[in-house]
Amino acid sequence: MALQPAALSPWTYLLRNPRRIAPVFLIQVLVTALLVLIITPTNAFEATARANVKPLDGFTIVRPRVINGFDEELLRLLDANPQLRARVEAKMFWLRMPMIVGEGVAPMIALPQSFWAEFLDGVGSTLVDGEMPEPGSDGVVLHEAVVRAKGLKIGEAFGKLVDPQDMTPGRFTLVGVLGGEARIGLADHAYASEPLFVLARVPPFQVIYAKAGGKAASDAYLREARHEEAFGEGEKAFDVIDAAYMDERIAGMLANLPLIIGFITLSVGIVVALVISLLNVIAFQVRVDEFGLYLAVGHRRARLVRKLAVETAAVAIAAWLAGLALGIGGVALYRDLWLEPRGILLTVVDPRPLLFSLSVPVLSTLTGAIALGRRLHRMDPVAVIQRRGAG
Amino acid sequence: MSADVLLRATDVSLEYLDGARRIRAVDRVSLEVRRGEFLGLVGPSGSGKSSLLFLLAGLRAPTAGHVELLGHVLPPQADASAALRRRHVGFLFQEPFLVPYLDVRENALGHATHPEAETRLEALAAAIGMETMLRERPHRLSGGERQRASLLRALASAPDLVLADEPTANLDQETGHAVMDVLRAQTQGAALIVVTHDPGMLEGADRVLFLRDGVLQQA
């Protein structure tokens, strides 16, 4: 029975030679952390955009498509919805908010004041600062994250009439701040419909509330109804803006992101793998005598290649885990110190960087083990012994 | 092969190219080594002593002839005879060849296949005065202690054949003789082949063979 020699275990080498494995380990830790720090913030747009459209979980918006407003026929069609609980005329505005790169938008809805309480209750929002707008005034309440993102203070005005660069038409004054999960703003429909004011030209919307438990069926009815023949073949009578529609829009905007991230990660992975294999070969130089001895006294090359592969893989996996921890820590710090104060959401533990950065340990292990395996296969133990003897 | 013949070389030659020149390092050597035999191999530098030793160990493939170890013809690839070598052959080189991050005990047992190698190691260490150094790493040992440590590695598996290539070359006379004494004492039931420049180290050898230009001559 052969002894199981712990002396030849890959772990023995790794635990007793921290200085030798440090360069390879550190490079992989830093590259993995860097990939996490680069890739994770790309979810900020998606996380923030999805939070901004979260209110659509509670209601659905219907917007006329071929006419500027709802005629009797359209309204009849909406009222025929068997799951309809309430239908409220509204106007919809989009507030621009800066993201890490470019801008995102958050919704602000103008509703008849009589419906505000029910609306806020439905989306789970409450007033946390300031006051609700006076009837007929330009006052609005905005979600606290949007207020932070836009850098607004209570009493300050915004809109295209205040700043020509602003995409929100007209002029509004922030009078209160809303808290809650839904990033929604609220304005007075009467003010937004004032005929002497530019806002009157903003197309009207209908906010559709479904009966309890009937939202999916209601949305399905609306999506089906927009293709009614009465409105001309192929023409959509109205757009249905529900959570599914917005999810599709967001996904469309991010469609190319995995390709870009994949390209960056693979390029980095290949470069790092080559560097690692080079460092492994350099580090192996000081182990030539050790492996020459193993071969001479009767260890099979295949077993020694396995030992080297396990050593390489163990360093790569440990470095990957340490890199993930470092990267996730850095991302959390970035979110807390820089993004959250600006109203930008970020998912700290994102599976994408975890998966993409796996290319670093996988490629490093493969190239490292192949490079060392080739060295070992070419090694002549007699030459090693004679060189030492000559020395 | 008779029962007590451990190793038999039959007309083995080893040739290699040195640039355009063909070198015959070992020239049609035939020899038999029996269990319990102490064989000395001497000759001037470049006479092919070490080359012959590597052929006998299966680390080099002969260009002609063949080597049998315990009745098995050694295959041309060193890897193919690895298990046989590890189980039955102990090596002692001119340089101690110890793995620097392993202690003496680990260096000795790392290659051992004998089920009682650990017990045997304790006895061997006591016999050569290394019992207090088993947990030491090689960098804390003197040259003589390192060579004794590699002796432990060579003998821990109770090999049938011990091949020693200039084991005392880097040691002073006194330490060299001490190493040889231990080697002889601990290989009583095995065959021992020692390559050396120094005939004084072969005191008590059953046979001393002289090699000149790769050709074996009885001394």
PDB file of N, CA and C in Angstrom, chain A residues 1-3 5-9 12-13 16-17 20 286-290 292-303 307 311 380-386 388-391, chain B residues 50-51 54 59-60 78-83 85-87 89 91 93-103 106-107 109-118 137 153 165 170:
ATOM      1  N   MET A   1       0.843  -1.203   0.000  1.00  0.00           N
ATOM      2  CA  MET A   1       0.000   0.000   0.000  1.00  0.00           C
ATOM      3  C   MET A   1       0.880   1.256   0.000  1.00  0.00           C
ATOM      4  N   ALA A   2       0.630   2.122  -0.946  1.00  0.00           N
ATOM      5  CA  ALA A   2       1.454   3.341  -1.026  1.00  0.00           C
ATOM      6  C   ALA A   2       1.003   4.355   0.016  1.00  0.00           C
ATOM      7  N   LEU A   3       1.962   5.084   0.542  1.00  0.00           N
ATOM      8  CA  LEU A   3       1.630   6.158   1.482  1.00  0.00           C
ATOM      9  C   LEU A   3       0.986   7.300   0.718  1.00  0.00           C
ATOM     10  N   PRO A   5       1.379  10.859   0.420  1.00  0.00           N
ATOM     11  CA  PRO A   5       2.323  11.862   0.900  1.00  0.00           C
ATOM     12  C   PRO A   5       1.760  13.286   0.856  1.00  0.00           C
ATOM     13  N   ALA A   6       1.468  13.817   2.035  1.00  0.00           N
ATOM     14  CA  ALA A   6       0.990  15.202   2.103  1.00  0.00           C
ATOM     15  C   ALA A   6       2.069  16.139   1.598  1.00  0.00           C
ATOM     16  N   ALA A   7       3.332  15.662   1.648  1.00  0.00           N
ATOM     17  CA  ALA A   7       4.442  16.508   1.211  1.00  0.00           C
ATOM     18  C   ALA A   7       4.279  16.938  -0.242  1.00  0.00           C
ATOM     19  N   LEU A   8       3.707  16.073  -1.053  1.00  0.00           N
ATOM     20  CA  LEU A   8       3.543  16.399  -2.467  1.00  0.00           C
ATOM     21  C   LEU A   8       2.190  17.030  -2.766  1.00  0.00           C
ATOM     22  N   SER A   9       1.400  17.237  -1.745  1.00  0.00           N
ATOM     23  CA  SER A   9       0.089  17.836  -1.959  1.00  0.00           C
ATOM     24  C   SER A   9       0.257  19.271  -2.479  1.00  0.00           C
ATOM     25  N   THR A  12       0.321  21.893   0.252  1.00  0.00           N
ATOM     26  CA  THR A  12       1.546  22.091   1.018  1.00  0.00           C
ATOM     27  C   THR A  12       2.387  23.182   0.360  1.00  0.00           C
ATOM     28  N   TYR A  13       2.520  23.078  -0.953  1.00  0.00           N
ATOM     29  CA  TYR A  13       3.301  24.103  -1.667  1.00  0.00           C
ATOM     30  C   TYR A  13       2.655  25.481  -1.513  1.00  0.00           C
ATOM     31  N   ARG A  16       2.948  27.036   1.996  1.00  0.00           N
ATOM     32  CA  ARG A  16       4.304  27.316   2.487  1.00  0.00           C
ATOM     33  C   ARG A  16       5.081  28.278   1.598  1.00  0.00           C
ATOM     34  N   ASN A  17       4.488  28.682   0.498  1.00  0.00           N
ATOM     35  CA  ASN A  17       5.217  29.585  -0.401  1.00  0.00           C
ATOM     36  C   ASN A  17       4.376  30.808  -0.778  1.00  0.00           C
ATOM     37  N   ARG A  20       5.874  33.351  -3.214  1.00  0.00           N
ATOM     38  CA  ARG A  20       6.031  32.966  -4.623  1.00  0.00           C
ATOM     39  C   ARG A  20       4.717  33.092  -5.379  1.00  0.00           C
ATOM     40  N   VAL A 286      12.306  28.273 -10.497  1.00  0.00           N
ATOM     41  CA  VAL A 286      12.962  27.938  -9.222  1.00  0.00           C
ATOM     42  C   VAL A 286      12.520  26.565  -8.706  1.00  0.00           C
ATOM     43  N   ARG A 287      11.608  25.914  -9.423  1.00  0.00           N
ATOM     44  CA  ARG A 287      11.149  24.587  -8.984  1.00  0.00           C
ATOM     45  C   ARG A 287      11.637  23.479  -9.922  1.00  0.00           C
ATOM     46  N   VAL A 288      12.529  23.845 -10.824  1.00  0.00           N
ATOM     47  CA  VAL A 288      13.011  22.852 -11.794  1.00  0.00           C
ATOM     48  C   VAL A 288      13.679  21.678 -11.077  1.00  0.00           C
ATOM     49  N   ASP A 289      14.506  21.978 -10.070  1.00  0.00           N
ATOM     50  CA  ASP A 289      15.188  20.904  -9.336  1.00  0.00           C
ATOM     51  C   ASP A 289      14.183  19.999  -8.644  1.00  0.00           C
ATOM     52  N   GLU A 290      13.178  20.636  -8.046  1.00  0.00           N
ATOM     53  CA  GLU A 290      12.158  19.870  -7.323  1.00  0.00           C
ATOM     54  C   GLU A 290      11.481  18.879  -8.269  1.00  0.00           C
ATOM     55  N   GLY A 292      12.535  17.912 -11.274  1.00  0.00           N
ATOM     56  CA  GLY A 292      13.525  16.975 -11.813  1.00  0.00           C
ATOM     57  C   GLY A 292      13.707  15.804 -10.862  1.00  0.00           C
ATOM     58  N   LEU A 293      13.744  16.111  -9.569  1.00  0.00           N
ATOM     59  CA  LEU A 293      13.880  15.058  -8.558  1.00  0.00           C
ATOM     60  C   LEU A 293      12.657  14.143  -8.573  1.00  0.00           C
ATOM     61  N   TYR A 294      11.467  14.750  -8.607  1.00  0.00           N
ATOM     62  CA  TYR A 294      10.242  13.932  -8.602  1.00  0.00           C
ATOM     63  C   TYR A 294      10.254  12.950  -9.773  1.00  0.00           C
ATOM     64  N   LEU A 295      10.662  13.451 -10.941  1.00  0.00           N
ATOM     65  CA  LEU A 295      10.681  12.578 -12.115  1.00  0.00           C
ATOM     66  C   LEU A 295      11.722  11.472 -11.947  1.00  0.00           C
ATOM     67  N   ALA A 296      12.881  11.859 -11.422  1.00  0.00           N
ATOM     68  CA  ALA A 296      13.975  10.888 -11.290  1.00  0.00           C
ATOM     69  C   ALA A 296      13.608   9.761 -10.336  1.00  0.00           C
ATOM     70  N   VAL A 297      12.967  10.102  -9.230  1.00  0.00           N
ATOM     71  CA  VAL A 297      12.709   9.059  -8.230  1.00  0.00           C
ATOM     72  C   VAL A 297      11.445   8.270  -8.530  1.00  0.00           C
ATOM     73  N   GLY A 298      10.757   8.615  -9.603  1.00  0.00           N
ATOM     74  CA  GLY A 298       9.677   7.730 -10.030  1.00  0.00           C
ATOM     75  C   GLY A 298       8.266   8.272  -9.920  1.00  0.00           C
ATOM     76  N   HIS A 299       8.106   9.598  -9.971  1.00  0.00           N
ATOM     77  CA  HIS A 299       6.737  10.137 -10.049  1.00  0.00           C
ATOM     78  C   HIS A 299       6.381  10.319 -11.519  1.00  0.00           C
ATOM     79  N   ARG A 300       5.174   9.938 -11.868  1.00  0.00           N
ATOM     80  CA  ARG A 300       4.748  10.052 -13.267  1.00  0.00           C
ATOM     81  C   ARG A 300       4.484  11.514 -13.617  1.00  0.00           C
ATOM     82  N   ARG A 301       4.793  11.830 -14.889  1.00  0.00           N
ATOM     83  CA  ARG A 301       4.572  13.217 -15.349  1.00  0.00           C
ATOM     84  C   ARG A 301       3.108  13.619 -15.211  1.00  0.00           C
ATOM     85  N   ALA A 302       2.221  12.691 -15.532  1.00  0.00           N
ATOM     86  CA  ALA A 302       0.786  13.027 -15.494  1.00  0.00           C
ATOM     87  C   ALA A 302       0.393  13.467 -14.091  1.00  0.00           C
ATOM     88  N   ARG A 303       0.951  12.785 -13.097  1.00  0.00           N
ATOM     89  CA  ARG A 303       0.597  13.147 -11.723  1.00  0.00           C
ATOM     90  C   ARG A 303       1.154  14.534 -11.367  1.00  0.00           C
ATOM     91  N   LYS A 307      -0.686  17.958 -10.288  1.00  0.00           N
ATOM     92  CA  LYS A 307      -0.324  18.741  -9.090  1.00  0.00           C
ATOM     93  C   LYS A 307      -0.198  20.216  -9.464  1.00  0.00           C
ATOM     94  N   GLU A 311      -2.546  23.369  -8.262  1.00  0.00           N
ATOM     95  CA  GLU A 311      -1.947  24.568  -7.649  1.00  0.00           C
ATOM     96  C   GLU A 311      -2.414  25.833  -8.388  1.00  0.00           C
ATOM     97  N   ASP A 380      13.956  17.010 -18.753  1.00  0.00           N
ATOM     98  CA  ASP A 380      14.769  15.796 -18.708  1.00  0.00           C
ATOM     99  C   ASP A 380      15.403  15.733 -17.318  1.00  0.00           C
ATOM    100  N   PRO A 381      14.958  14.781 -16.474  1.00  0.00           N
ATOM    101  CA  PRO A 381      15.478  14.755 -15.101  1.00  0.00           C
ATOM    102  C   PRO A 381      16.992  14.541 -15.051  1.00  0.00           C
ATOM    103  N   VAL A 382      17.521  13.806 -16.015  1.00  0.00           N
ATOM    104  CA  VAL A 382      18.974  13.560 -16.030  1.00  0.00           C
ATOM    105  C   VAL A 382      19.713  14.891 -16.221  1.00  0.00           C
ATOM    106  N   ALA A 383      19.179  15.716 -17.139  1.00  0.00           N
ATOM    107  CA  ALA A 383      19.820  17.022 -17.375  1.00  0.00           C
ATOM    108  C   ALA A 383      19.795  17.861 -16.106  1.00  0.00           C
ATOM    109  N   VAL A 384      18.682  17.779 -15.377  1.00  0.00           N
ATOM    110  CA  VAL A 384      18.573  18.550 -14.124  1.00  0.00           C
ATOM    111  C   VAL A 384      19.609  18.051 -13.125  1.00  0.00           C
ATOM    112  N   ILE A 385      19.711  16.732 -12.976  1.00  0.00           N
ATOM    113  CA  ILE A 385      20.653  16.149 -12.010  1.00  0.00           C
ATOM    114  C   ILE A 385      22.090  16.504 -12.397  1.00  0.00           C
ATOM    115  N   GLN A 386      22.397  16.388 -13.688  1.00  0.00           N
ATOM    116  CA  GLN A 386      23.770  16.657 -14.128  1.00  0.00           C
ATOM    117  C   GLN A 386      24.127  18.135 -13.990  1.00  0.00           C
ATOM    118  N   ARG A 388      22.940  20.176 -11.736  1.00  0.00           N
ATOM    119  CA  ARG A 388      23.192  20.427 -10.314  1.00  0.00           C
ATOM    120  C   ARG A 388      24.548  19.860  -9.908  1.00  0.00           C
ATOM    121  N   GLY A 389      24.860  18.655 -10.435  1.00  0.00           N
ATOM    122  CA  GLY A 389      26.129  18.012 -10.092  1.00  0.00           C
ATOM    123  C   GLY A 389      27.300  18.825 -10.589  1.00  0.00           C
ATOM    124  N   ALA A 390      27.118  19.393 -11.812  1.00  0.00           N
ATOM    125  CA  ALA A 390      28.204  20.199 -12.378  1.00  0.00           C
ATOM    126  C   ALA A 390      28.397  21.478 -11.595  1.00  0.00           C
ATOM    127  N   GLY A 391      27.265  21.967 -11.041  1.00  0.00           N
ATOM    128  CA  GLY A 391      27.345  23.221 -10.267  1.00  0.00           C
ATOM    129  C   GLY A 391      28.164  22.997  -9.039  1.00  0.00           C
TER     130      GLY A 391
ATOM    131  N   SER B  50      28.351   8.054 -14.841  1.00  0.00           N
ATOM    132  CA  SER B  50      26.998   8.535 -14.531  1.00  0.00           C
ATOM    133  C   SER B  50      26.011   8.104 -15.603  1.00  0.00           C
ATOM    134  N   SER B  51      26.459   8.123 -16.868  1.00  0.00           N
ATOM    135  CA  SER B  51      25.570   7.701 -17.958  1.00  0.00           C
ATOM    136  C   SER B  51      25.135   6.253 -17.745  1.00  0.00           C
ATOM    137  N   PHE B  54      22.512   6.115 -15.068  1.00  0.00           N
ATOM    138  CA  PHE B  54      21.193   6.545 -15.538  1.00  0.00           C
ATOM    139  C   PHE B  54      20.538   5.467 -16.410  1.00  0.00           C
ATOM    140  N   LEU B  59      16.443   5.868 -16.416  1.00  0.00           N
ATOM    141  CA  LEU B  59      16.227   7.289 -16.712  1.00  0.00           C
ATOM    142  C   LEU B  59      16.701   7.636 -18.120  1.00  0.00           C
ATOM    143  N   ARG B  60      17.531   6.815 -18.677  1.00  0.00           N
ATOM    144  CA  ARG B  60      17.967   6.960 -20.066  1.00  0.00           C
ATOM    145  C   ARG B  60      17.678   5.644 -20.778  1.00  0.00           C
ATOM    146  N   ALA B  78      11.254   6.858 -19.681  1.00  0.00           N
ATOM    147  CA  ALA B  78      11.503   6.862 -18.227  1.00  0.00           C
ATOM    148  C   ALA B  78      10.186   6.840 -17.458  1.00  0.00           C
ATOM    149  N   ASP B  79       9.160   7.495 -18.022  1.00  0.00           N
ATOM    150  CA  ASP B  79       7.872   7.572 -17.329  1.00  0.00           C
ATOM    151  C   ASP B  79       7.246   6.189 -17.180  1.00  0.00           C
ATOM    152  N   ALA B  80       7.514   5.317 -18.161  1.00  0.00           N
ATOM    153  CA  ALA B  80       6.896   3.995 -18.143  1.00  0.00           C
ATOM    154  C   ALA B  80       7.483   3.109 -17.044  1.00  0.00           C
ATOM    155  N   SER B  81       8.692   3.426 -16.596  1.00  0.00           N
ATOM    156  CA  SER B  81       9.281   2.621 -15.524  1.00  0.00           C
ATOM    157  C   SER B  81       9.238   3.345 -14.182  1.00  0.00           C
ATOM    158  N   ALA B  82       8.441   4.439 -14.135  1.00  0.00           N
ATOM    159  CA  ALA B  82       8.427   5.278 -12.932  1.00  0.00           C
ATOM    160  C   ALA B  82       7.998   4.486 -11.696  1.00  0.00           C
ATOM    161  N   ALA B  83       6.926   3.693 -11.837  1.00  0.00           N
ATOM    162  CA  ALA B  83       6.398   2.985 -10.660  1.00  0.00           C
ATOM    163  C   ALA B  83       7.427   1.973 -10.139  1.00  0.00           C
ATOM    164  N   ARG B  85      10.649   2.129 -10.519  1.00  0.00           N
ATOM    165  CA  ARG B  85      11.772   2.884  -9.939  1.00  0.00           C
ATOM    166  C   ARG B  85      11.418   3.372  -8.538  1.00  0.00           C
ATOM    167  N   ARG B  86      10.201   3.889  -8.419  1.00  0.00           N
ATOM    168  CA  ARG B  86       9.807   4.467  -7.134  1.00  0.00           C
ATOM    169  C   ARG B  86       9.708   3.393  -6.057  1.00  0.00           C
ATOM    170  N   ARG B  87       9.274   2.198  -6.468  1.00  0.00           N
ATOM    171  CA  ARG B  87       9.069   1.142  -5.486  1.00  0.00           C
ATOM    172  C   ARG B  87      10.379   0.442  -5.105  1.00  0.00           C
ATOM    173  N   VAL B  89      13.877   1.369  -6.265  1.00  0.00           N
ATOM    174  CA  VAL B  89      15.201   1.983  -6.411  1.00  0.00           C
ATOM    175  C   VAL B  89      15.318   3.215  -5.497  1.00  0.00           C
ATOM    176  N   PHE B  91      17.772   6.578  -4.740  1.00  0.00           N
ATOM    177  CA  PHE B  91      18.803   7.390  -5.397  1.00  0.00           C
ATOM    178  C   PHE B  91      19.525   8.269  -4.391  1.00  0.00           C
ATOM    179  N   PHE B  93      22.305  11.400  -4.927  1.00  0.00           N
ATOM    180  CA  PHE B  93      23.053  12.162  -5.925  1.00  0.00           C
ATOM    181  C   PHE B  93      24.194  12.925  -5.261  1.00  0.00           C
ATOM    182  N   GLN B  94      25.043  13.488  -6.127  1.00  0.00           N
ATOM    183  CA  GLN B  94      26.160  14.304  -5.637  1.00  0.00           C
ATOM    184  C   GLN B  94      25.619  15.487  -4.823  1.00  0.00           C
ATOM    185  N   GLU B  95      24.525  16.098  -5.350  1.00  0.00           N
ATOM    186  CA  GLU B  95      23.847  17.179  -4.627  1.00  0.00           C
ATOM    187  C   GLU B  95      22.691  16.567  -3.844  1.00  0.00           C
ATOM    188  N   PRO B  96      22.393  17.090  -2.693  1.00  0.00           N
ATOM    189  CA  PRO B  96      21.354  16.456  -1.867  1.00  0.00           C
ATOM    190  C   PRO B  96      19.951  16.461  -2.496  1.00  0.00           C
ATOM    191  N   PHE B  97      19.620  17.458  -3.335  1.00  0.00           N
ATOM    192  CA  PHE B  97      18.310  17.517  -3.978  1.00  0.00           C
ATOM    193  C   PHE B  97      17.169  17.402  -2.977  1.00  0.00           C
ATOM    194  N   LEU B  98      17.094  18.328  -2.069  1.00  0.00           N
ATOM    195  CA  LEU B  98      15.979  18.328  -1.120  1.00  0.00           C
ATOM    196  C   LEU B  98      15.015  19.449  -1.513  1.00  0.00           C
ATOM    197  N   VAL B  99      13.744  19.189  -1.341  1.00  0.00           N
ATOM    198  CA  VAL B  99      12.745  20.218  -1.663  1.00  0.00           C
ATOM    199  C   VAL B  99      12.779  21.255  -0.538  1.00  0.00           C
ATOM    200  N   PRO B 100      13.035  22.518  -0.862  1.00  0.00           N
ATOM    201  CA  PRO B 100      13.329  23.499   0.189  1.00  0.00           C
ATOM    202  C   PRO B 100      12.186  23.802   1.149  1.00  0.00           C
ATOM    203  N   TYR B 101      10.928  23.638   0.685  1.00  0.00           N
ATOM    204  CA  TYR B 101       9.818  24.009   1.575  1.00  0.00           C
ATOM    205  C   TYR B 101       9.293  22.807   2.380  1.00  0.00           C
ATOM    206  N   LEU B 102       9.975  21.647   2.227  1.00  0.00           N
ATOM    207  CA  LEU B 102       9.587  20.474   3.023  1.00  0.00           C
ATOM    208  C   LEU B 102      10.659  20.205   4.064  1.00  0.00           C
ATOM    209  N   ASP B 103      10.238  19.706   5.221  1.00  0.00           N
ATOM    210  CA  ASP B 103      11.247  19.365   6.215  1.00  0.00           C
ATOM    211  C   ASP B 103      11.870  18.003   5.864  1.00  0.00           C
ATOM    212  N   GLU B 106       9.448  15.094   5.644  1.00  0.00           N
ATOM    213  CA  GLU B 106       8.581  15.148   4.461  1.00  0.00           C
ATOM    214  C   GLU B 106       9.372  14.850   3.187  1.00  0.00           C
ATOM    215  N   ASN B 107      10.603  15.344   3.151  1.00  0.00           N
ATOM    216  CA  ASN B 107      11.447  15.039   1.998  1.00  0.00           C
ATOM    217  C   ASN B 107      11.658  13.539   1.864  1.00  0.00           C
ATOM    218  N   LEU B 109       9.728  11.035   3.218  1.00  0.00           N
ATOM    219  CA  LEU B 109       8.515  10.221   3.069  1.00  0.00           C
ATOM    220  C   LEU B 109       7.677  10.603   1.857  1.00  0.00           C
ATOM    221  N   GLY B 110       7.983  11.749   1.280  1.00  0.00           N
ATOM    222  CA  GLY B 110       7.198  12.228   0.139  1.00  0.00           C
ATOM    223  C   GLY B 110       7.202  11.275  -1.036  1.00  0.00           C
ATOM    224  N   HIS B 111       8.220  10.475  -1.147  1.00  0.00           N
ATOM    225  CA  HIS B 111       8.334   9.566  -2.292  1.00  0.00           C
ATOM    226  C   HIS B 111       8.210   8.104  -1.864  1.00  0.00           C
ATOM    227  N   ALA B 112       8.056   7.897  -0.565  1.00  0.00           N
ATOM    228  CA  ALA B 112       8.121   6.519  -0.051  1.00  0.00           C
ATOM    229  C   ALA B 112       6.880   5.730  -0.410  1.00  0.00           C
ATOM    230  N   THR B 113       7.082   4.452  -0.711  1.00  0.00           N
ATOM    231  CA  THR B 113       5.954   3.582  -1.029  1.00  0.00           C
ATOM    232  C   THR B 113       5.840   2.438  -0.021  1.00  0.00           C
ATOM    233  N   HIS B 114       6.863   2.277   0.781  1.00  0.00           N
ATOM    234  CA  HIS B 114       6.887   1.163   1.731  1.00  0.00           C
ATOM    235  C   HIS B 114       5.869   1.427   2.849  1.00  0.00           C
ATOM    236  N   PRO B 115       5.042   0.404   3.191  1.00  0.00           N
ATOM    237  CA  PRO B 115       3.999   0.655   4.204  1.00  0.00           C
ATOM    238  C   PRO B 115       4.568   1.024   5.573  1.00  0.00           C
ATOM    239  N   GLU B 116       5.809   0.600   5.836  1.00  0.00           N
ATOM    240  CA  GLU B 116       6.374   0.915   7.148  1.00  0.00           C
ATOM    241  C   GLU B 116       7.477   1.955   7.047  1.00  0.00           C
ATOM    242  N   ALA B 117       7.379   2.774   6.022  1.00  0.00           N
ATOM    243  CA  ALA B 117       8.435   3.758   5.770  1.00  0.00           C
ATOM    244  C   ALA B 117       8.619   4.708   6.955  1.00  0.00           C
ATOM    245  N   GLU B 118       7.503   5.083   7.573  1.00  0.00           N
ATOM    246  CA  GLU B 118       7.592   6.050   8.663  1.00  0.00           C
ATOM    247  C   GLU B 118       8.376   5.470   9.851  1.00  0.00           C
ATOM    248  N   ARG B 137      13.942  22.281   8.098  1.00  0.00           N
ATOM    249  CA  ARG B 137      13.953  22.506   6.643  1.00  0.00           C
ATOM    250  C   ARG B 137      15.412  22.475   6.166  1.00  0.00           C
ATOM    251  N   ARG B 153      15.932   9.832   2.432  1.00  0.00           N
ATOM    252  CA  ARG B 153      14.968   9.751   1.331  1.00  0.00           C
ATOM    253  C   ARG B 153      15.230   8.499   0.483  1.00  0.00           C
ATOM    254  N   ASP B 165      25.343   8.348  -6.999  1.00  0.00           N
ATOM    255  CA  ASP B 165      26.224   8.993  -7.983  1.00  0.00           C
ATOM    256  C   ASP B 165      27.077  10.046  -7.272  1.00  0.00           C
ATOM    257  N   ASN B 170      30.941  16.246  -2.516  1.00  0.00           N
ATOM    258  CA  ASN B 170      30.926  17.592  -1.926  1.00  0.00           C
ATOM    259  C   ASN B 170      31.154  17.579  -0.420  1.00  0.00           C
TER     260      ASN B 170
END
